[in-house]
CSV table of C-alpha atoms and ligand atoms in Angstrom, one decimal:
chain,number,residue,atom,x,y,z
A,297,MET,CA,20.0,5.9,29.1
A,298,ARG,CA,18.8,8.6,26.7
A,299,ILE,CA,17.3,7.5,23.4
A,300,GLY,CA,16.4,9.7,20.5
A,301,ILE,CA,13.0,9.1,18.9
A,302,ALA,CA,12.4,10.1,15.2
A,303,GLY,CA,10.5,9.1,12.1
A,304,PHE,CA,10.7,10.0,8.4
A,305,MET,CA,8.2,8.0,6.5
A,306,HIS,CA,6.9,7.9,2.9
A,307,GLU,CA,5.7,5.3,0.5
A,308,SER,CA,6.6,6.7,-2.9
A,309,ASN,CA,5.0,5.4,-6.1
A,310,THR,CA,7.5,6.3,-8.9
A,311,PHE,CA,4.8,5.8,-11.5
A,312,ASN,CA,2.8,8.6,-9.9
A,313,PRO,CA,3.8,12.0,-11.6
A,314,LEU,CA,2.8,14.0,-8.5
A,315,ARG,CA,5.6,15.1,-6.2
A,316,THR,CA,5.3,14.9,-2.4
A,317,ASP,CA,6.5,18.3,-1.2
A,318,ARG,CA,7.0,20.1,2.1
A,319,ALA,CA,3.3,21.0,2.2
A,320,GLY,CA,2.4,17.3,1.7
A,321,PHE,CA,4.3,16.5,5.0
A,322,ALA,CA,3.1,19.7,6.8
A,323,ALA,CA,-0.5,18.7,6.1
A,324,GLN,CA,0.0,15.4,7.9
A,325,SER,CA,2.9,15.4,10.3
A,326,LEU,CA,6.0,17.6,10.2
A,327,THR,CA,6.7,17.9,13.9
A,328,PHE,CA,9.9,18.8,15.7
A,329,GLY,CA,10.8,18.3,19.3
A,330,PRO,CA,8.5,17.5,22.3
A,331,ALA,CA,5.3,18.2,20.4
A,332,LEU,CA,5.7,14.8,18.7
A,333,LEU,CA,5.1,13.0,22.1
A,334,ASP,CA,1.5,14.3,22.3
A,335,GLU,CA,0.9,13.7,18.6
A,336,TRP,CA,2.1,10.1,18.5
A,337,ARG,CA,2.0,8.7,22.0
A,338,ASP,CA,-1.4,7.1,21.6
A,339,ALA,CA,-1.2,6.3,17.9
A,340,HIS,CA,-1.3,2.7,16.7
A,341,HIS,CA,2.1,3.3,15.3
A,342,GLU,CA,5.7,2.3,15.9
A,343,VAL,CA,6.6,5.8,17.2
A,344,GLY,CA,3.8,5.3,19.8
A,345,GLY,CA,5.5,2.0,20.6
A,346,PHE,CA,8.9,3.7,21.1
A,347,ILE,CA,7.4,6.2,23.5
A,348,GLU,CA,5.4,3.5,25.4
A,349,SER,CA,8.6,1.5,25.9
A,350,ALA,CA,10.5,4.2,27.7
A,351,LYS,CA,9.0,3.6,31.1
A,352,GLY,CA,9.2,-0.2,31.1
A,353,LEU,CA,12.7,-0.4,29.6
A,354,GLY,CA,13.9,2.5,31.8
A,355,PHE,CA,15.2,5.1,29.2
A,356,GLU,CA,14.5,8.8,28.8
A,357,PRO,CA,12.9,9.4,25.4
A,358,LEU,CA,14.3,12.4,23.5
A,359,PRO,CA,11.7,13.4,20.9
A,360,LEU,CA,13.6,14.7,17.8
A,361,LEU,CA,11.3,14.9,14.8
A,362,MET,CA,8.5,13.1,12.9
A,363,ALA,CA,7.7,13.6,9.2
A,364,TRP,CA,4.9,11.6,7.6
A,365,ALA,CA,3.0,12.2,4.3
A,366,MET,CA,0.3,10.3,2.4
A,367,PRO,CA,1.6,7.8,-0.1
A,368,SER,CA,2.0,9.6,-3.5
A,369,GLY,CA,4.8,10.3,-6.0
A,370,PRO,CA,8.5,10.8,-5.0
A,371,VAL,CA,9.5,13.3,-2.3
A,372,THR,CA,11.0,16.6,-3.4
A,373,ASP,CA,14.7,17.1,-2.7
A,374,ASP,CA,14.2,20.3,-0.6
A,375,VAL,CA,12.0,18.7,2.1
A,376,PHE,CA,14.1,15.5,2.0
A,377,ASP,CA,17.3,17.5,2.7
A,378,GLU,CA,15.6,19.6,5.3
A,379,VAL,CA,14.3,16.7,7.3
A,380,VAL,CA,17.6,14.8,7.3
A,381,GLY,CA,19.6,17.9,8.1
A,382,ARG,CA,17.3,18.8,11.0
A,383,LEU,CA,17.5,15.2,12.3
A,384,ILE,CA,21.3,15.3,12.2
A,385,ASP,CA,21.3,18.7,14.0
A,386,ALA,CA,18.9,17.4,16.7
A,387,VAL,CA,21.1,14.3,17.4
A,388,ARG,CA,24.2,16.5,17.7
A,389,ARG,CA,22.3,18.8,20.1
A,390,GLU,CA,20.8,16.1,22.3
A,391,ARG,CA,23.6,13.6,22.2
A,392,PRO,CA,21.5,10.5,22.8
A,393,ASP,CA,23.0,7.1,23.6
A,394,GLY,CA,21.1,5.5,20.7
A,395,LEU,CA,18.5,6.3,18.1
A,396,LEU,CA,15.1,4.7,17.3
A,397,LEU,CA,14.2,5.7,13.8
A,398,ALA,CA,10.9,4.9,12.0
A,399,LEU,CA,11.3,4.7,8.3
A,400,HIS,CA,8.9,3.3,5.7
A,401,GLY,CA,11.5,1.7,3.5
A,402,ALA,CA,9.9,2.5,0.2
A,403,MET,CA,10.7,6.3,0.1
A,404,VAL,CA,12.1,7.7,-3.1
A,405,ALA,CA,13.2,11.3,-3.5
A,406,GLN,CA,13.7,13.3,-6.7
A,407,SER,CA,17.5,12.7,-6.6
A,408,GLN,CA,17.5,9.5,-4.5
A,409,LEU,CA,16.2,6.2,-5.7
A,410,ASP,CA,17.2,4.7,-2.3
A,411,ALA,CA,16.0,7.6,-0.1
A,412,ASP,CA,15.7,5.5,3.1
A,413,GLY,CA,19.3,4.2,2.6
A,414,GLU,CA,20.4,7.8,2.0
A,415,VAL,CA,18.8,8.9,5.3
A,416,VAL,CA,20.8,6.3,7.3
A,417,ALA,CA,24.0,6.8,5.3
A,418,ARG,CA,23.9,10.6,5.9
A,419,LEU,CA,23.3,10.0,9.6
A,420,ARG,CA,26.1,7.5,9.8
A,421,HIS,CA,28.6,9.8,8.0
A,422,ALA,CA,27.6,12.8,10.2
A,423,LEU,CA,27.4,11.0,13.5
A,424,GLY,CA,30.2,8.4,13.2
A,425,PRO,CA,30.2,4.6,13.5
A,426,ASP,CA,29.4,4.3,17.2
A,427,LEU,CA,25.9,5.6,17.6
A,428,PRO,CA,23.5,2.6,17.7
A,429,ILE,CA,20.6,3.2,15.2
A,430,VAL,CA,17.7,0.8,15.3
A,431,LEU,CA,15.1,1.1,12.5
A,432,THR,CA,11.5,0.1,12.2
A,433,LEU,CA,10.2,-0.5,8.7
A,434,ASP,CA,6.8,-0.9,6.9
A,435,LEU,CA,6.2,-4.4,5.5
A,436,HIS,CA,6.1,-2.7,2.0
A,437,GLY,CA,9.7,-1.4,2.3
A,438,ASN,CA,12.2,-2.2,-0.5
A,439,LEU,CA,15.4,-2.5,1.4
A,440,SER,CA,18.9,-1.8,0.2
A,441,GLU,CA,22.3,-3.2,1.3
A,442,ARG,CA,23.2,0.5,2.2
A,443,LEU,CA,20.2,0.8,4.6
A,444,ILE,CA,21.1,-2.4,6.4
A,445,GLY,CA,24.9,-1.7,6.3
A,446,HIS,CA,24.6,1.7,7.9
A,447,SER,CA,22.0,0.8,10.6
A,448,THR,CA,22.7,-1.3,13.7
A,449,ALA,CA,19.5,-3.4,13.4
A,450,ALA,CA,16.2,-3.2,11.6
A,451,VAL,CA,12.8,-4.8,12.3
A,452,ALA,CA,9.6,-4.7,10.2
A,453,TYR,CA,5.9,-5.1,10.7
A,454,ARG,CA,4.7,-8.7,10.5
A,455,THR,CA,1.1,-8.1,9.3
A,456,ASN,CA,-0.7,-6.8,6.2
A,457,PRO,CA,-3.1,-5.0,6.8
A,458,HIS,CA,-0.7,-3.5,9.4
A,459,VAL,CA,-2.1,-4.2,12.8
A,460,ASP,CA,1.2,-4.7,14.7
A,461,GLN,CA,2.8,-1.3,14.3
A,462,ARG,CA,3.1,-0.4,18.0
A,463,GLU,CA,4.5,-3.8,18.8
A,464,CYS,CA,7.1,-3.3,16.1
A,465,GLY,CA,8.2,-0.1,17.8
A,466,ARG,CA,8.4,-1.9,21.2
A,467,ARG,CA,10.5,-4.7,19.6
A,468,ALA,CA,13.0,-2.1,18.2
A,469,ALA,CA,13.2,-0.4,21.5
A,470,SER,CA,13.9,-3.6,23.3
A,471,LEU,CA,16.8,-4.5,20.9
A,472,LEU,CA,18.3,-1.1,21.3
A,473,VAL,CA,18.1,-1.1,25.1
A,474,ARG,CA,19.7,-4.6,25.2
A,475,GLN,CA,22.5,-3.3,23.0
A,476,LEU,CA,23.1,-0.3,25.2
A,477,ARG,CA,23.1,-2.4,28.4
A,478,GLY,CA,25.8,-4.6,26.8
A,479,GLU,CA,23.5,-7.7,26.8
A,480,VAL,CA,23.8,-8.3,23.1
A,481,ARG,CA,26.0,-7.2,20.2
A,482,LEU,CA,23.6,-6.5,17.3
A,483,CYS,CA,24.5,-7.5,13.8
A,484,GLN,CA,22.4,-8.1,10.8
A,485,ALA,CA,22.3,-9.4,7.2
A,486,LEU,CA,20.0,-8.7,4.3
A,487,GLY,CA,18.6,-11.2,1.8
A,488,LYS,CA,17.3,-10.0,-1.6
A,489,PRO,CA,16.0,-12.9,-3.7
A,490,PRO,CA,15.7,-11.7,-7.3
A,491,LEU,CA,11.9,-11.6,-7.7
A,492,LEU,CA,8.9,-9.5,-6.9
A,493,VAL,CA,5.9,-10.5,-4.8
A,494,ASN,CA,2.6,-9.5,-6.4
A,495,ILE,CA,0.5,-7.1,-4.4
A,496,MET,CA,-2.5,-9.4,-4.7
A,497,VAL,CA,-0.7,-12.1,-2.6
A,498,GLN,CA,0.5,-9.8,0.1
A,499,ASP,CA,-2.1,-10.7,2.7
A,500,THR,CA,-0.1,-12.1,5.6
A,501,SER,CA,-3.1,-14.1,7.0
A,502,LYS,CA,-3.5,-16.0,3.7
A,503,GLU,CA,-1.4,-18.4,1.7
A,504,PRO,CA,1.2,-18.3,0.2
A,505,LEU,CA,2.6,-15.5,2.5
A,506,ARG,CA,1.2,-16.9,5.8
A,507,THR,CA,3.6,-19.9,5.7
A,508,PHE,CA,6.6,-17.7,5.1
A,509,MET,CA,5.7,-15.3,8.0
A,510,GLU,CA,5.3,-18.4,10.3
A,511,GLU,CA,8.7,-19.7,9.1
A,512,ALA,CA,10.3,-16.3,10.0
A,513,ARG,CA,8.8,-16.7,13.5
A,514,ALA,CA,10.2,-20.2,13.8
A,515,ARG,CA,13.7,-19.0,12.7
A,516,GLU,CA,13.5,-16.3,15.3
A,517,GLY,CA,13.3,-19.0,18.0
A,518,ARG,CA,16.7,-20.4,17.0
A,519,PRO,CA,19.7,-19.8,19.4
A,520,GLY,CA,21.5,-16.6,18.7
A,521,VAL,CA,18.8,-15.2,16.3
A,522,LEU,CA,17.2,-12.0,17.7
A,523,ALA,CA,14.8,-11.0,14.9
A,524,VAL,CA,13.8,-12.2,11.5
A,525,SER,CA,11.8,-9.8,9.2
A,526,LEU,CA,10.3,-10.7,5.9
A,527,LEU,CA,9.1,-7.8,3.7
A,528,PRO,CA,7.3,-8.6,0.5
A,529,GLY,CA,8.1,-5.1,-0.8
A,530,PHE,CA,6.4,-2.5,-3.0
A,531,ALA,CA,6.3,-3.1,-6.8
A,532,TYR,CA,5.1,0.4,-7.7
A,533,ALA,CA,8.7,1.6,-7.4
A,534,ASP,CA,11.2,1.6,-10.2
A,535,VAL,CA,14.3,1.4,-8.0
A,536,PRO,CA,17.2,-1.1,-7.8
A,537,GLN,CA,16.1,-2.5,-4.4
A,538,MET,CA,12.5,-3.1,-5.4
A,539,GLY,CA,11.3,-6.5,-4.3
A,540,PRO,CA,11.1,-8.7,-1.1
A,541,SER,CA,13.7,-8.4,1.6
A,542,VAL,CA,14.7,-10.7,4.5
A,543,VAL,CA,16.5,-9.1,7.5
A,544,VAL,CA,18.0,-11.3,10.1
A,545,VAL,CA,19.4,-9.8,13.3
A,546,THR,CA,21.7,-12.0,15.5
A,547,ASP,CA,23.7,-11.6,18.6
A,548,GLY,CA,27.2,-11.0,17.3
A,549,ASP,CA,27.1,-13.8,14.7
A,550,ALA,CA,27.4,-12.4,11.3
A,551,ALA,CA,27.8,-15.8,9.6
A,552,LEU,CA,24.6,-17.0,11.3
A,553,ALA,CA,22.7,-13.9,10.1
A,554,ARG,CA,24.0,-14.4,6.6
A,555,LYS,CA,23.0,-18.1,6.6
A,556,GLU,CA,19.5,-17.5,7.9
A,557,ALA,CA,18.8,-14.6,5.5
A,558,ASP,CA,20.1,-16.7,2.6
A,559,GLU,CA,18.0,-19.7,3.5
A,560,LEU,CA,14.8,-17.8,3.8
A,561,SER,CA,15.5,-15.9,0.6
A,562,ALA,CA,16.0,-19.2,-1.2
A,563,ARG,CA,12.6,-20.4,0.1
A,564,LEU,CA,11.0,-17.3,-1.4
A,565,TRP,CA,12.8,-17.9,-4.7
A,566,ASP,CA,11.5,-21.5,-4.8
A,567,ALA,CA,7.9,-20.2,-4.3
A,568,ARG,CA,8.3,-17.4,-6.9
A,569,GLU,CA,5.4,-18.7,-9.1
A,570,ARG,CA,2.9,-18.8,-6.2
A,571,LEU,CA,4.1,-15.4,-5.1
A,572,ASN,CA,3.2,-14.0,-8.6
A,573,ALA,CA,-0.3,-15.5,-9.3
A,574,THR,CA,-1.5,-14.3,-12.7
A,575,LEU,CA,-5.0,-13.0,-13.1
A,576,PRO,CA,-7.3,-13.5,-16.1
A,577,ASP,CA,-7.6,-10.6,-18.6
A,578,ALA,CA,-10.8,-8.7,-19.2
A,579,ALA,CA,-12.2,-11.0,-21.9
A,580,THR,CA,-11.5,-14.2,-20.0
A,581,ALA,CA,-12.9,-12.8,-16.8
A,582,VAL,CA,-16.1,-11.6,-18.4
A,583,GLY,CA,-16.5,-15.0,-20.0
A,584,GLN,CA,-16.1,-16.6,-16.6
A,585,ALA,CA,-18.6,-14.2,-15.1
A,586,LEU,CA,-21.2,-15.1,-17.7
A,587,LYS,CA,-20.8,-18.8,-17.0
A,588,ALA,CA,-20.7,-18.5,-13.2
A,589,GLU,CA,-23.5,-20.2,-11.4
A,590,ARG,CA,-23.1,-18.3,-8.1
A,591,THR,CA,-24.2,-14.7,-8.5
A,592,PRO,CA,-23.7,-11.9,-8.1
A,593,VAL,CA,-20.3,-12.1,-9.7
A,594,VAL,CA,-18.0,-9.4,-8.5
A,595,LEU,CA,-15.4,-8.4,-11.1
A,596,VAL,CA,-12.5,-6.6,-9.5
A,597,ASP,CA,-11.0,-3.9,-11.7
A,598,THR,CA,-7.6,-3.9,-10.1
A,599,GLY,CA,-6.0,-1.5,-12.6
A,600,ASP,CA,-8.6,1.2,-11.7
A,601,ASN,CA,-8.3,1.0,-7.9
A,602,VAL,CA,-10.0,4.2,-6.9
A,603,GLY,CA,-8.8,4.0,-3.3
A,604,GLY,CA,-5.3,3.7,-4.7
A,605,GLY,CA,-5.6,6.9,-6.6
A,606,SER,CA,-6.6,5.9,-10.1
A,607,ALA,CA,-9.0,7.5,-12.6
A,608,ALA,CA,-12.3,5.8,-11.6
A,609,ASP,CA,-13.5,5.9,-15.2
A,610,SER,CA,-11.9,2.9,-16.8
A,611,THR,CA,-14.1,1.4,-19.5
A,612,VAL,CA,-12.1,-1.8,-20.1
A,613,LEU,CA,-14.6,-4.1,-18.3
A,614,LEU,CA,-17.7,-2.1,-19.4
A,615,ALA,CA,-16.7,-2.4,-23.1
A,616,GLU,CA,-16.0,-6.2,-22.6
A,617,LEU,CA,-19.4,-6.7,-20.9
A,618,LEU,CA,-21.2,-5.1,-23.8
A,619,ARG,CA,-19.1,-6.9,-26.4
A,620,GLN,CA,-20.0,-10.3,-24.8
A,621,GLY,CA,-23.7,-9.4,-24.3
A,622,ALA,CA,-23.8,-9.4,-20.6
A,623,THR,CA,-27.0,-8.5,-18.8
A,624,ASP,CA,-28.0,-7.2,-15.4
A,625,ALA,CA,-24.5,-5.8,-14.6
A,626,VAL,CA,-23.7,-2.7,-12.6
A,627,VAL,CA,-20.8,-0.4,-13.5
A,628,CYS,CA,-19.9,2.7,-11.5
A,629,LEU,CA,-18.0,5.4,-13.4
A,630,TYR,CA,-16.7,8.9,-12.6
A,631,ALA,CA,-18.5,10.9,-15.2
A,632,PRO,CA,-19.3,14.5,-14.1
A,633,ARG,CA,-20.2,15.9,-17.5
A,634,GLU,CA,-22.5,13.0,-18.3
A,635,VAL,CA,-24.3,13.5,-14.9
A,636,GLU,CA,-25.0,17.0,-16.0
A,637,GLU,CA,-26.4,15.7,-19.3
A,638,CYS,CA,-28.7,13.3,-17.5
A,639,ALA,CA,-29.8,16.1,-15.2
A,640,ARG,CA,-30.7,18.3,-18.1
A,641,ALA,CA,-32.6,15.4,-19.8
A,642,GLY,CA,-34.5,14.5,-16.6
A,643,VAL,CA,-35.7,11.2,-15.0
A,644,GLY,CA,-37.4,8.8,-17.5
A,645,GLN,CA,-35.8,10.5,-20.5
A,646,GLU,CA,-33.6,8.8,-23.1
A,647,VAL,CA,-30.0,9.9,-23.3
A,648,ARG,CA,-27.0,9.2,-25.6
A,649,LEU,CA,-23.8,9.4,-23.7
A,650,SER,CA,-20.1,8.8,-24.2
A,651,VAL,CA,-18.9,7.6,-20.8
A,652,GLY,CA,-15.5,7.0,-19.2
A,653,GLY,CA,-12.0,6.8,-20.5
A,654,LYS,CA,-11.5,10.6,-20.2
A,655,VAL,CA,-9.3,11.2,-17.2
A,656,ASP,CA,-6.1,9.7,-18.8
A,657,ARG,CA,-5.1,7.4,-21.6
A,658,LEU,CA,-4.4,4.4,-19.3
A,659,HIS,CA,-7.9,3.2,-18.7
A,660,GLY,CA,-9.7,2.4,-22.0
A,661,ASP,CA,-11.6,4.6,-24.4
A,662,PRO,CA,-14.9,6.4,-24.0
A,663,VAL,CA,-17.9,4.0,-24.6
A,664,SER,CA,-21.0,5.2,-26.5
A,665,VAL,CA,-24.2,4.1,-24.9
A,666,ARG,CA,-27.9,4.8,-25.3
A,667,GLY,CA,-30.2,4.5,-22.3
A,668,ARG,CA,-32.8,5.9,-20.0
A,669,VAL,CA,-32.3,8.0,-16.8
A,670,ARG,CA,-33.8,6.1,-14.0
A,671,VAL,CA,-32.7,8.1,-10.9
A,672,LEU,CA,-31.1,11.4,-10.2
A,673,HIS,CA,-29.6,11.6,-6.7
A,674,ASP,CA,-27.5,14.1,-4.6
A,675,GLY,CA,-24.9,11.4,-4.0
A,676,ASN,CA,-25.0,11.5,-0.2
A,677,TYR,CA,-25.6,8.3,1.7
A,678,VAL,CA,-24.9,6.8,5.2
A,679,GLU,CA,-23.0,3.6,5.8
A,680,PRO,CA,-23.9,2.3,9.3
A,681,GLN,CA,-21.6,-0.7,9.4
A,682,VAL,CA,-17.8,-0.9,9.9
A,683,ARG,CA,-16.1,-0.6,6.5
A,684,HIS,CA,-12.7,0.1,5.2
A,685,GLY,CA,-11.8,3.7,5.7
A,686,GLY,CA,-14.2,4.1,8.6
A,687,LYS,CA,-16.5,6.6,6.9
A,688,ARG,CA,-20.2,6.9,7.8
A,689,VAL,CA,-21.5,9.8,5.8
A,690,ASN,CA,-20.4,9.5,2.2
A,691,HIS,CA,-20.4,11.9,-0.7
A,692,MET,CA,-20.2,10.9,-4.3
A,693,GLY,CA,-21.5,14.1,-5.7
A,694,PRO,CA,-24.6,14.4,-7.9
A,695,THR,CA,-25.2,11.0,-9.3
A,696,ALA,CA,-27.3,9.6,-12.2
A,697,LEU,CA,-28.5,6.0,-12.6
A,698,VAL,CA,-28.8,5.1,-16.3
A,699,GLU,CA,-30.2,1.8,-17.6
A,700,ILE,CA,-28.7,0.8,-20.9
A,701,GLU,CA,-29.0,-2.2,-23.2
A,702,GLY,CA,-29.3,-5.6,-21.5
A,703,ARG,CA,-30.8,-4.1,-18.3
A,704,ASN,CA,-27.3,-3.1,-17.5
A,705,LEU,CA,-27.0,-0.2,-15.1
A,706,LEU,CA,-24.5,2.7,-15.1
A,707,VAL,CA,-23.9,4.6,-11.9
A,708,LEU,CA,-22.4,7.9,-13.0
A,709,THR,CA,-20.9,10.0,-10.2
A,710,THR,CA,-19.6,13.6,-10.0
A,711,LEU,CA,-16.8,12.7,-7.6
A,712,ARG,CA,-14.4,9.8,-7.8
A,713,HIS,CA,-15.8,7.3,-5.3
A,714,PRO,CA,-14.3,4.0,-4.1
A,715,PRO,CA,-16.5,0.9,-3.6
A,716,PHE,CA,-16.2,0.7,0.1
A,717,SER,CA,-20.0,0.6,0.8
A,718,LEU,CA,-23.0,-1.0,-0.8
A,719,GLY,CA,-24.8,2.3,0.1
A,720,GLN,CA,-23.4,3.6,-3.2
A,721,LEU,CA,-25.9,1.3,-5.0
A,722,THR,CA,-28.7,0.9,-2.5
A,723,CYS,CA,-29.3,4.6,-2.1
A,724,LEU,CA,-30.2,4.5,-5.8
A,725,GLY,CA,-32.7,1.7,-5.4
A,726,ILE,CA,-30.3,-1.0,-6.7
A,727,ARG,CA,-30.4,-4.3,-4.9
A,728,PRO,CA,-26.9,-5.5,-5.5
A,729,GLU,CA,-27.5,-9.1,-4.4
A,730,LEU,CA,-30.1,-9.5,-7.2
A,731,GLN,CA,-27.7,-8.3,-10.0
A,732,ARG,CA,-25.8,-10.8,-12.1
A,733,ILE,CA,-22.5,-8.9,-12.3
A,734,LEU,CA,-21.0,-6.1,-10.1
A,735,ILE,CA,-17.9,-4.2,-11.2
A,736,VAL,CA,-15.8,-2.9,-8.3
A,737,LYS,CA,-12.8,-0.6,-8.9
A,738,ALA,CA,-10.5,-1.7,-6.1
A,739,ALA,CA,-7.9,-4.3,-5.0
A,740,ILE,CA,-8.6,-5.5,-1.5
A,741,ALA,CA,-10.5,-2.8,0.4
A,742,TYR,CA,-13.9,-3.5,-1.3
A,743,LYS,CA,-14.2,-6.8,0.4
A,744,ALA,CA,-15.7,-5.7,3.7
A,745,ALA,CA,-18.7,-4.4,1.8
A,746,TYR,CA,-19.0,-6.9,-1.1
A,747,ALA,CA,-17.7,-10.2,0.1
A,748,PRO,CA,-20.8,-10.9,2.2
A,749,ILE,CA,-23.1,-10.7,-0.8
A,750,ALA,CA,-20.7,-12.0,-3.6
A,751,GLY,CA,-21.5,-15.4,-5.1
A,752,THR,CA,-18.3,-15.4,-7.1
A,753,ILE,CA,-15.3,-13.0,-7.0
A,754,ILE,CA,-13.0,-12.7,-10.0
A,755,GLU,CA,-10.0,-10.4,-9.8
A,756,VAL,CA,-9.1,-9.1,-13.2
A,757,ASP,CA,-5.8,-8.1,-14.7
A,758,THR,CA,-6.8,-4.7,-16.1
A,759,PRO,CA,-4.6,-1.8,-17.2
A,760,GLY,CA,-4.1,1.4,-15.2
A,761,VAL,CA,-1.9,3.2,-12.7
A,762,THR,CA,-2.8,0.6,-10.1
A,763,ALA,CA,-2.3,-2.4,-12.4
A,764,VAL,CA,-1.2,-5.5,-10.5
A,765,ASN,CA,0.5,-7.1,-13.4
A,766,PRO,CA,4.1,-5.9,-13.3
A,767,HIS,CA,4.5,-6.5,-17.0
A,768,ARG,CA,2.3,-3.5,-17.6
A,769,PHE,CA,4.9,-1.1,-16.2
A,770,ALA,CA,8.1,0.1,-18.0
A,771,TYR,CA,10.8,-0.6,-15.3
A,772,ARG,CA,14.2,1.0,-16.1
A,773,ASN,CA,16.0,1.0,-12.7
A,774,VAL,CA,15.2,-2.4,-11.1
A,775,ARG,CA,18.0,-4.9,-10.9
A,776,ARG,CA,17.9,-7.6,-13.7
A,777,PRO,CA,17.2,-10.3,-14.1
A,778,LEU,CA,14.1,-10.1,-11.8
A,779,TYR,CA,11.3,-12.7,-11.8
A,780,PRO,CA,8.7,-12.5,-13.3
A,781,LEU,CA,9.9,-9.6,-15.5
A,782,ASP,CA,12.6,-11.7,-17.0
A,783,SER,CA,11.1,-15.2,-16.7
B,806,ZN,ZN1,2.6,-0.8,4.1
């Protein structure tokens, strides 16, 4: 048994104007042939799971290619066409008995709103109907009927954060090997309930999603059902297939696959309100923070999620804090020019600054403040604990701490810096646990650092490129009606 191993993976945010080009793949992984074995064998990744499975399942792995780039805007047509073309060439050359292919499921190319579906459709048209193709998919994939129709079977991760990627690769390999041995006859169906699942409720270990993941496991135990995948999907993609997907793989029973996919889809539809929890706006959230008894109150600026690639200088919450007379709050802003102004003025001196709202027009307007420079710092600090991103030595560039009205503190940095470590504050002499309000520009990843000290956490529906409220985006290509856009 000879099985081709390949991957072509990208999570494309169609609201991001940057393009992901050949250099974007080459900088991460654009690997052809046997070199991918050494690169991916030990990775906590489905391709590592494919490779690992070869020995136990008794097949010869044929390494074809691996292309992976950091999440960003859509993929350019030239690298998309090149990778798919070289994959087809490699399969024709090596003539495997079957193909294990790792896709993300939320790839968009310049000319392909359904790039993953296009990959499999081109493979199918070039290689014919008989080659078994088993896919692995990221839990954030937005799956199309074309993708499922042209593949033999597909399985997705079951966890978010994704900690089961290797296992997902092993499951795919097992299905393909059973098919090649003639033990099963893979067939599958796709369910697409007409809703989207908000990014803030996509933690698979928490409700409401946890119950659905458990239900998928329970359905998998039914006679004839080989795999049930539930993908909540990726809402930063203006494509027809955006939204959750249910993929059911059965042993030769198309009607059973259809029935199971439809039932689980209906259950998601019934829970659509819980899968789209709405967050308070800035004014409401600041009002709640001022009344909260357990401090510090962490206000989560989800629209300006620095780790998700946003501006880092949103003033929406700062302006609201000042408007409502908040005191003892800490706000971090990317403000390189204002840091220079503070440095020129010197520690202890009074400054008048216009901070934030300068990177783009999506994150509020600059705010005029008057205050005193308390600290000037080189912006380097060490985080000794385990934190999201795994960084120890951190650089936020030359940094100024400015105290403004109401004993409120502005941390102005020269580099965009995500709130993954309290070191960002403690290195300046701030004791975050004694403050009343802390603004963090993040969605989930801040929690490892801030949850242990937070008295109250309030996630806020703020504007920006990482806004979690889908009503803030102008969708043109999604299928309609789609809950909650058309509720
Ligand atoms: Zn993902």
